[in-house]
PDB file of C-alpha atoms in Angstrom:
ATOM      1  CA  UNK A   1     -81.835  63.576   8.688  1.00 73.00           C
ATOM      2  CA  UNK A   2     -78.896  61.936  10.708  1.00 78.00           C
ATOM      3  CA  UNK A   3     -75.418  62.263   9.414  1.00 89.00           C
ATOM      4  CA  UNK A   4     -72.340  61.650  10.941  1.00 90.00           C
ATOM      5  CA  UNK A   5     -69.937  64.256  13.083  1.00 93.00           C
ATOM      6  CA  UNK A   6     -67.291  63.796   9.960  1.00 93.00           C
ATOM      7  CA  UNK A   7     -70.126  64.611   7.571  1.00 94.00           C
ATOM      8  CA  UNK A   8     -71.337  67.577  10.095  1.00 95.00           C
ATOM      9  CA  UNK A   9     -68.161  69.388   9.875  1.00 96.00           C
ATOM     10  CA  UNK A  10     -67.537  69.175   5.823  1.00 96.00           C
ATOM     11  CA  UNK A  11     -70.986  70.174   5.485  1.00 97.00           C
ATOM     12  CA  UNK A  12     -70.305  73.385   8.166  1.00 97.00           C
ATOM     13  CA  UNK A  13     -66.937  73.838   6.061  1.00 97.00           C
ATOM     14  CA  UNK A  14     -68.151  73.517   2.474  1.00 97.00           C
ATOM     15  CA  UNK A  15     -71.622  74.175   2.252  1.00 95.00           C
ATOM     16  CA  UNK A  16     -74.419  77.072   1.783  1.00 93.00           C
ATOM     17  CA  UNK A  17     -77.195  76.192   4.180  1.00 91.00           C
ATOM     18  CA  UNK A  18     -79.123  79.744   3.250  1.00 85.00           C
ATOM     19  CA  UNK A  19     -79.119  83.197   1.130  1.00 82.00           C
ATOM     20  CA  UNK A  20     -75.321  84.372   2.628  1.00 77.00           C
ATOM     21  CA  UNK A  21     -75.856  87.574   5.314  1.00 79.00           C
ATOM     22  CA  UNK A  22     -73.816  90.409   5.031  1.00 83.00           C
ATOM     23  CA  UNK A  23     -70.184  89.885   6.837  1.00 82.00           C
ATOM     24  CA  UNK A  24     -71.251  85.879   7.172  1.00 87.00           C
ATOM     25  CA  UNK A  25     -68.101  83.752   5.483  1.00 91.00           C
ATOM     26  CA  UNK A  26     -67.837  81.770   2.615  1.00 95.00           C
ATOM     27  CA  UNK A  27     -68.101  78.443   2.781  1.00 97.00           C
ATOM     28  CA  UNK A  28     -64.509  77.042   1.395  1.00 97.00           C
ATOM     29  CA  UNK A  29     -64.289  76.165  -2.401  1.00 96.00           C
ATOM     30  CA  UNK A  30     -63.808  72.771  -3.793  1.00 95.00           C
ATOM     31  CA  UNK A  31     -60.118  73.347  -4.078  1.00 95.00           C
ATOM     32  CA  UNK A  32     -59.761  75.388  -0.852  1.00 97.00           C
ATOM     33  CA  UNK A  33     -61.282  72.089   1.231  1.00 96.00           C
ATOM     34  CA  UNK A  34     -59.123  69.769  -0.794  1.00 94.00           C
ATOM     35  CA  UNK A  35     -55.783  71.856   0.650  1.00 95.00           C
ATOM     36  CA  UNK A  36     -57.432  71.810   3.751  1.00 96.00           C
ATOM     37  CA  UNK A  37     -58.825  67.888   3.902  1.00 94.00           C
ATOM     38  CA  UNK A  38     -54.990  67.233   2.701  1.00 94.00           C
ATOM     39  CA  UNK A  39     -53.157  69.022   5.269  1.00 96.00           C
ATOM     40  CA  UNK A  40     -55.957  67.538   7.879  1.00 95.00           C
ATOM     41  CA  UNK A  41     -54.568  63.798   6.425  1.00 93.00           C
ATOM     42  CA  UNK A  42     -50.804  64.562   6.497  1.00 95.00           C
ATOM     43  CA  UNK A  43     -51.371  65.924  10.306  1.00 94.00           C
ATOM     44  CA  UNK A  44     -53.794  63.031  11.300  1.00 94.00           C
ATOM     45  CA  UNK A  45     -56.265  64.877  12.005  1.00 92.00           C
ATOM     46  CA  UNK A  46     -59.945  64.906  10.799  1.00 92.00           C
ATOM     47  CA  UNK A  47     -62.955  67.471  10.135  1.00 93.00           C
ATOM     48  CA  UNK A  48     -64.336  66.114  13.001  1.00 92.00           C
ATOM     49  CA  UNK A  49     -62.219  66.348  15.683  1.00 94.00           C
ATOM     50  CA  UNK A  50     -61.960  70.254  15.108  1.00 94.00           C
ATOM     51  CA  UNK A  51     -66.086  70.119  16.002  1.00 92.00           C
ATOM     52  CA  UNK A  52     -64.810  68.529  19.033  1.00 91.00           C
ATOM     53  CA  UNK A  53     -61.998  71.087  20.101  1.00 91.00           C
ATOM     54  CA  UNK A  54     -61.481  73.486  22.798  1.00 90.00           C
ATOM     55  CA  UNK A  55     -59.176  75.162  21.209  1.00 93.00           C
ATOM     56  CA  UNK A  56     -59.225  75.487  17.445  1.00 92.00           C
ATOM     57  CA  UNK A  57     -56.034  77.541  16.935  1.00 93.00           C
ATOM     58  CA  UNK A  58     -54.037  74.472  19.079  1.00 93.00           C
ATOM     59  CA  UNK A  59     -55.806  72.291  16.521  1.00 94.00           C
ATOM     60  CA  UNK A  60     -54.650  74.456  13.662  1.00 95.00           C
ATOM     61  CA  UNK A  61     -51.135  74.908  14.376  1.00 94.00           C
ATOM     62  CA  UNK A  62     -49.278  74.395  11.423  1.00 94.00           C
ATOM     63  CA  UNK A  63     -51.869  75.104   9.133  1.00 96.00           C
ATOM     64  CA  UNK A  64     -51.251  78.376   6.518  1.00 94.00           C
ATOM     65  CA  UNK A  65     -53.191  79.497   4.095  1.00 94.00           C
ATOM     66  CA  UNK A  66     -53.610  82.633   1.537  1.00 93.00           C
ATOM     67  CA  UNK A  67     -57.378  82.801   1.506  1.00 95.00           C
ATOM     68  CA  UNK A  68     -58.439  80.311   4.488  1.00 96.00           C
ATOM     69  CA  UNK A  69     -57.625  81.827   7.871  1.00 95.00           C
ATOM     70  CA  UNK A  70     -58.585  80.770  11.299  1.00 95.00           C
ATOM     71  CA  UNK A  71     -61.160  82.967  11.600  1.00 95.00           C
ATOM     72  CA  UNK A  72     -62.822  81.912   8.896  1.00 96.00           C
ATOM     73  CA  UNK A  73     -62.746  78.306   9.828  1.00 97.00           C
ATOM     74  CA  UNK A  74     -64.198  79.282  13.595  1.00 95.00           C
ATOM     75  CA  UNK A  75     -66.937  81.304  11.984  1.00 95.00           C
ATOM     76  CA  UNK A  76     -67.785  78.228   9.687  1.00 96.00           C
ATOM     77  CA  UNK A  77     -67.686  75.656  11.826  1.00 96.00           C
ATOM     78  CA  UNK A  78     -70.754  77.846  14.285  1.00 94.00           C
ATOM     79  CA  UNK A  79     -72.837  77.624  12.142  1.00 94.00           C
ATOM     80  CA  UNK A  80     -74.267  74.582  13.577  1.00 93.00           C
ATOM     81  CA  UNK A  81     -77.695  76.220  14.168  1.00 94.00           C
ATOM     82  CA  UNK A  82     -78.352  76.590  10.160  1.00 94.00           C
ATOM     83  CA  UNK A  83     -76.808  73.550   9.462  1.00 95.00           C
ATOM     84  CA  UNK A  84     -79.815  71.736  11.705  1.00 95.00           C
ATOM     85  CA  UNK A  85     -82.409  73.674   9.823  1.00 95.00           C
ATOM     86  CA  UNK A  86     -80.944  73.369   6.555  1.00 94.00           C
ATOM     87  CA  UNK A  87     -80.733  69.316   7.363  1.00 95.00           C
ATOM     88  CA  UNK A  88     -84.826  69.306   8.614  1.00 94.00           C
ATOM     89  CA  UNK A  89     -85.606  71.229   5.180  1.00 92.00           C
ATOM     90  CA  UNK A  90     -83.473  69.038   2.865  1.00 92.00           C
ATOM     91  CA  UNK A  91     -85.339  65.955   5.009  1.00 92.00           C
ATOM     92  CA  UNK A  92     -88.975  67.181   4.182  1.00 92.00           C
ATOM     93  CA  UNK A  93     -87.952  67.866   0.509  1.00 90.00           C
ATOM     94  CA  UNK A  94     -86.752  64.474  -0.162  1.00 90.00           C
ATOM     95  CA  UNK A  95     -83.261  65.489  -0.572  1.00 93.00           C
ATOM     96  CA  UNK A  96     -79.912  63.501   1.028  1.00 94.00           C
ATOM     97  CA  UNK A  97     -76.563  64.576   1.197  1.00 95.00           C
ATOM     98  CA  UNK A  98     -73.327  62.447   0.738  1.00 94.00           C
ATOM     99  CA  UNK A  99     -69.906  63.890   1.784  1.00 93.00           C
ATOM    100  CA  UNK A 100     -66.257  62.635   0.491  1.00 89.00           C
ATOM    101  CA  UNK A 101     -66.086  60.466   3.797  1.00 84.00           C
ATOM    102  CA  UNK A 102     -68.892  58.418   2.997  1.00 90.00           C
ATOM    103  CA  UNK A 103     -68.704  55.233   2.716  1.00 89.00           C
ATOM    104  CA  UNK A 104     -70.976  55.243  -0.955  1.00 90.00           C
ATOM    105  CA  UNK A 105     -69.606  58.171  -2.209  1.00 93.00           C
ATOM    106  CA  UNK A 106     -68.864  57.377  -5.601  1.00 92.00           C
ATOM    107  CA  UNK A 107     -65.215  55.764  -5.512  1.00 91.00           C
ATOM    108  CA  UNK A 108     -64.135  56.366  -9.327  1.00 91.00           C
ATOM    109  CA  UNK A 109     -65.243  59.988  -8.751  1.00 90.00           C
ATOM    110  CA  UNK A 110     -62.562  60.433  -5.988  1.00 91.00           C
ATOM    111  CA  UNK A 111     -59.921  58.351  -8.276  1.00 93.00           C
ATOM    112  CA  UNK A 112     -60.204  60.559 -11.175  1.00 93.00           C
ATOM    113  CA  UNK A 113     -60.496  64.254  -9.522  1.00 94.00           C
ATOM    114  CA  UNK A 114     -58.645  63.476  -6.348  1.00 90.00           C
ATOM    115  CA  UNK A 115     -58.528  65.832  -3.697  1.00 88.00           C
ATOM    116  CA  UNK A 116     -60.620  67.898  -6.606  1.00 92.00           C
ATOM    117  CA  UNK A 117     -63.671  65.664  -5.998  1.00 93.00           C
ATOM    118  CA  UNK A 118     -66.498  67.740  -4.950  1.00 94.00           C
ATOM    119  CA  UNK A 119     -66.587  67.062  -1.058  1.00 95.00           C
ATOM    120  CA  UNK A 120     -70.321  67.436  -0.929  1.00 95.00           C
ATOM    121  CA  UNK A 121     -73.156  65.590  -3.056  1.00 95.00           C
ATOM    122  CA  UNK A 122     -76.615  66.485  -2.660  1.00 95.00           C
ATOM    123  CA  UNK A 123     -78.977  64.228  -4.615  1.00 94.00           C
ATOM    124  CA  UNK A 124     -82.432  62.579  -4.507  1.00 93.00           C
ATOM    125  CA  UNK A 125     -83.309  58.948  -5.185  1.00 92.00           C
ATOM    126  CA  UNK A 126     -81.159  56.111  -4.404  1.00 93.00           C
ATOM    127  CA  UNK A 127     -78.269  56.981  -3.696  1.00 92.00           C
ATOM    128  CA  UNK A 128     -76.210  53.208  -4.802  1.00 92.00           C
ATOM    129  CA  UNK A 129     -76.582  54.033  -8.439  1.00 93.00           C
ATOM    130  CA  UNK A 130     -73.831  56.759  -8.384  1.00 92.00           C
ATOM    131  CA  UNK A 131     -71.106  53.429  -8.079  1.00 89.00           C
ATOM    132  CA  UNK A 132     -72.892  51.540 -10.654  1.00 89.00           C
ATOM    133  CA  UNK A 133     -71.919  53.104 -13.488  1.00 88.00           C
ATOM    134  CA  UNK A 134     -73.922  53.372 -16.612  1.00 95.00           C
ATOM    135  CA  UNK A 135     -74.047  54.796 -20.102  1.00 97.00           C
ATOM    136  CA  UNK A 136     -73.808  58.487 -20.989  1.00 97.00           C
ATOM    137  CA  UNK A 137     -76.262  60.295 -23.132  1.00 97.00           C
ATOM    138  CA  UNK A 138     -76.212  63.745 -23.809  1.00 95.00           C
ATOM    139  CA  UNK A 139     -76.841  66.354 -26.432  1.00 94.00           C
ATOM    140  CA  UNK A 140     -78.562  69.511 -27.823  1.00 94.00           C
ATOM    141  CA  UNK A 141     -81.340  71.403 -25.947  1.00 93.00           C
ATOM    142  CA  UNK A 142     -82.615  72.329 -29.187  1.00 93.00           C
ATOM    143  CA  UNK A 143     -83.356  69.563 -31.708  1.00 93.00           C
ATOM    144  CA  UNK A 144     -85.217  67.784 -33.740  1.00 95.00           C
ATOM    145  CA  UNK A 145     -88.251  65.883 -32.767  1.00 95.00           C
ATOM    146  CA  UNK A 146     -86.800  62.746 -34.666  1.00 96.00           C
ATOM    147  CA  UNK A 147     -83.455  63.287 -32.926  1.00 96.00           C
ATOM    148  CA  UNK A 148     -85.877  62.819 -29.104  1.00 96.00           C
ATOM    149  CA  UNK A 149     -87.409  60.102 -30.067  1.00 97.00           C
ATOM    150  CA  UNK A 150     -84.003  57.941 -31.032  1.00 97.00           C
ATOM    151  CA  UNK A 151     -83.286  59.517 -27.810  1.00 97.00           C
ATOM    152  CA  UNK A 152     -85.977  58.521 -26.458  1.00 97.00           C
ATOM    153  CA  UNK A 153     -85.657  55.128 -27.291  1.00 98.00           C
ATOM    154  CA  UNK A 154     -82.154  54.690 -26.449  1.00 98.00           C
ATOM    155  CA  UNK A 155     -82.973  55.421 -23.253  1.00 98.00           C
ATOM    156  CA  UNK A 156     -85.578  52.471 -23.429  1.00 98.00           C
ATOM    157  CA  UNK A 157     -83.118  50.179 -24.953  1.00 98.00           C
ATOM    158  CA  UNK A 158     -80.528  50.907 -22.352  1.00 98.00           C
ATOM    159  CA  UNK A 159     -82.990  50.037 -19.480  1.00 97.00           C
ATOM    160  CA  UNK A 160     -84.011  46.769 -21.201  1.00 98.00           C
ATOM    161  CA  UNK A 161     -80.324  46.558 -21.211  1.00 97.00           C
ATOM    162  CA  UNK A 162     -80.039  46.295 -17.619  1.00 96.00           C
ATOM    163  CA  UNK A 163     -78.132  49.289 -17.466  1.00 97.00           C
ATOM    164  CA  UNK A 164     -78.280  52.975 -16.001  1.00 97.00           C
ATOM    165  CA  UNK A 165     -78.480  56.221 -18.557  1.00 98.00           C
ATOM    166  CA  UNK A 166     -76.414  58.732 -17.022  1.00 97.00           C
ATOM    167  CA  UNK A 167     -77.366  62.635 -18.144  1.00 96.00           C
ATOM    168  CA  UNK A 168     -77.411  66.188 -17.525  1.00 93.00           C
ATOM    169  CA  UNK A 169     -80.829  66.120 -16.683  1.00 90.00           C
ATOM    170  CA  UNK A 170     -81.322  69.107 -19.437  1.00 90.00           C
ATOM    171  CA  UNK A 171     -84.426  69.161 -21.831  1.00 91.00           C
ATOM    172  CA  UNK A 172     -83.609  67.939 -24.728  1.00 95.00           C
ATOM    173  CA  UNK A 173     -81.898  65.110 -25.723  1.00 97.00           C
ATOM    174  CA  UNK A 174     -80.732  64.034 -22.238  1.00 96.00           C
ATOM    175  CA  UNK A 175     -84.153  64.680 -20.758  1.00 95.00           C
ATOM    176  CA  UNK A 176     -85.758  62.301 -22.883  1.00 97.00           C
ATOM    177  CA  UNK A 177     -82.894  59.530 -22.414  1.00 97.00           C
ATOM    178  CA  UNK A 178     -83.758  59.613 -19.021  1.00 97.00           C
ATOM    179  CA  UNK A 179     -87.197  59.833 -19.728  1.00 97.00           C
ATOM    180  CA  UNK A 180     -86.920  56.799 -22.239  1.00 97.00           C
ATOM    181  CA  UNK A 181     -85.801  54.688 -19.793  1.00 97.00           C
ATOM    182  CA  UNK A 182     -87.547  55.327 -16.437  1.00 96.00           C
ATOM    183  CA  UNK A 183     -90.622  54.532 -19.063  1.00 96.00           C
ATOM    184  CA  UNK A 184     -88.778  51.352 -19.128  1.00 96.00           C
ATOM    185  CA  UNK A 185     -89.258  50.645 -15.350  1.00 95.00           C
ATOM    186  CA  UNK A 186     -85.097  51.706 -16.101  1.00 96.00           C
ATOM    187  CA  UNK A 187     -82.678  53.986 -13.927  1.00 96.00           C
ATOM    188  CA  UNK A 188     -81.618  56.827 -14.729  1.00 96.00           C
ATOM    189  CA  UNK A 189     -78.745  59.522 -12.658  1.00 96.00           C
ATOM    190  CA  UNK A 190     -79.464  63.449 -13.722  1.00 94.00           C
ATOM    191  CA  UNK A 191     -76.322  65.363 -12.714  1.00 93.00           C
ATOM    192  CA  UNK A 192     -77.397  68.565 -12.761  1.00 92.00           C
ATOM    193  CA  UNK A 193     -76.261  72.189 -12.606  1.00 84.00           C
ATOM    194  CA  UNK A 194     -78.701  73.384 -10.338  1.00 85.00           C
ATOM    195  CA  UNK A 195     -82.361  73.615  -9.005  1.00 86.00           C
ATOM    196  CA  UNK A 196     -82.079  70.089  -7.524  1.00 89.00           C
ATOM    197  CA  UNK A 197     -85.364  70.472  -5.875  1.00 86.00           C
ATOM    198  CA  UNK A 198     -87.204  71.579  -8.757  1.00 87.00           C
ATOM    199  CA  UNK A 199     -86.200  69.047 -10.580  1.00 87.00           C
ATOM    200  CA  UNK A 200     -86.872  66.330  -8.238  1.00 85.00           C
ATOM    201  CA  UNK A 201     -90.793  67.673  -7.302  1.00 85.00           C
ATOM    202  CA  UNK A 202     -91.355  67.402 -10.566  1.00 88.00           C
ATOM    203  CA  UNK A 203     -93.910  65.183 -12.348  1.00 88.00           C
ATOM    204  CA  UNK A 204     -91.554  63.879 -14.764  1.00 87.00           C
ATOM    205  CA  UNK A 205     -89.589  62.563 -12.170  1.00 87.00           C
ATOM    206  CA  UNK A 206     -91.453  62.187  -9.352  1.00 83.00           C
ATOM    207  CA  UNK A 207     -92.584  58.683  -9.225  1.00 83.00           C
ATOM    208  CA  UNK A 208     -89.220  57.381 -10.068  1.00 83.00           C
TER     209      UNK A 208
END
């Protein structure tokens, strides 16, 4: 998987690559990397260049913060080693991974939330429909097997429609939206909790 240098060091900054060690930082916080990515702006400066240093406190003069130190920054950004294992893993499973910098990361996303936008994105599939938009369906785990099947078949209608369901990815009612319209030859974006990879090796899913 090839990503950029800016995309290297958000990634180093932001992201779990493993199970954490004992003693081995955290990776900064959504709101922790907006401070950061904003004072970065304000002294022109980006993620990258600090990959590029030779000396990190020089590039962090100026910079204060309660709960993200320079040492934890140095420590994050060596961890260079993982993050190239971590990318060769994410490759084989099928998996990409969009940061705030890139160029398709979803605009609206970054208008709404701000510097609160999540700075990473990890996702399988393509990738475009996340600035296309779409309709939302979502509801109970637990319901009714009339309630799937209008589900079901809203999700159909919604492909025929020409447009993309957008869910949770949950079972349920937003599992069979989804489900409704991939059977559709539709599209369908699952933003999910967790257990990405599951979710995408699975036969539901797999062919779409």
């Amino acid at each position: 998987m090839s990503i950029s240098e800016q995309s290297q060091a958000v990634l180093l900054l932001t992201a779990w690559f493993s199970k954490p060690a004992k003693g081995e930082p955290k990776p900064l916080t959504t709101k922790e990397w907006g401070r950061f990515a904003q004072w970065l702006k304000d002294a022109k400066q980006s993620p990258d260049a600090l990959l590029r240093s030779s000396d990190i406190s020089q590039s962090l003069v100026g910079w204060s913060d309660r709960t993200v130190d320079e040492t934890r920054i140095r420590k994050l950004l060596e961890r260079a080693g993982a993050l190239g294992i971590a990318l060769e893993k994410w490759q084989r499973a099928g998996l990409w991974v969009m940061t705030r910098s890139d160029p398709d990361y979803p605009s609206r996303l970054k208008k709404l939330l701000n510097i609160d936008a999540p700075p990473v994105l990890f996702g399988s599939g393509n990738r475009q429909l996340l600035g296309q938009g779409g309709i939302a369906v979502v509801g109970s785990r637990d319901t009714s097997p009339e309630d799937l099947a209008f589900s079901t078949h809203l999700g159909g209608q919604i492909a025929l429609a020409g447009r993309t369901v957008v869910s949770g990815g949950a079972r349920g009612v937003d599992e069979a939206a989804m489900l409704g319209a991939l059977e559709k030859d539709g599209t369908a974006v699952g933003v999910l909790a967790d257990s990405l990879l599951r979710a995408s090796n699975s036969s539901k899913y797999r062919r779409a």
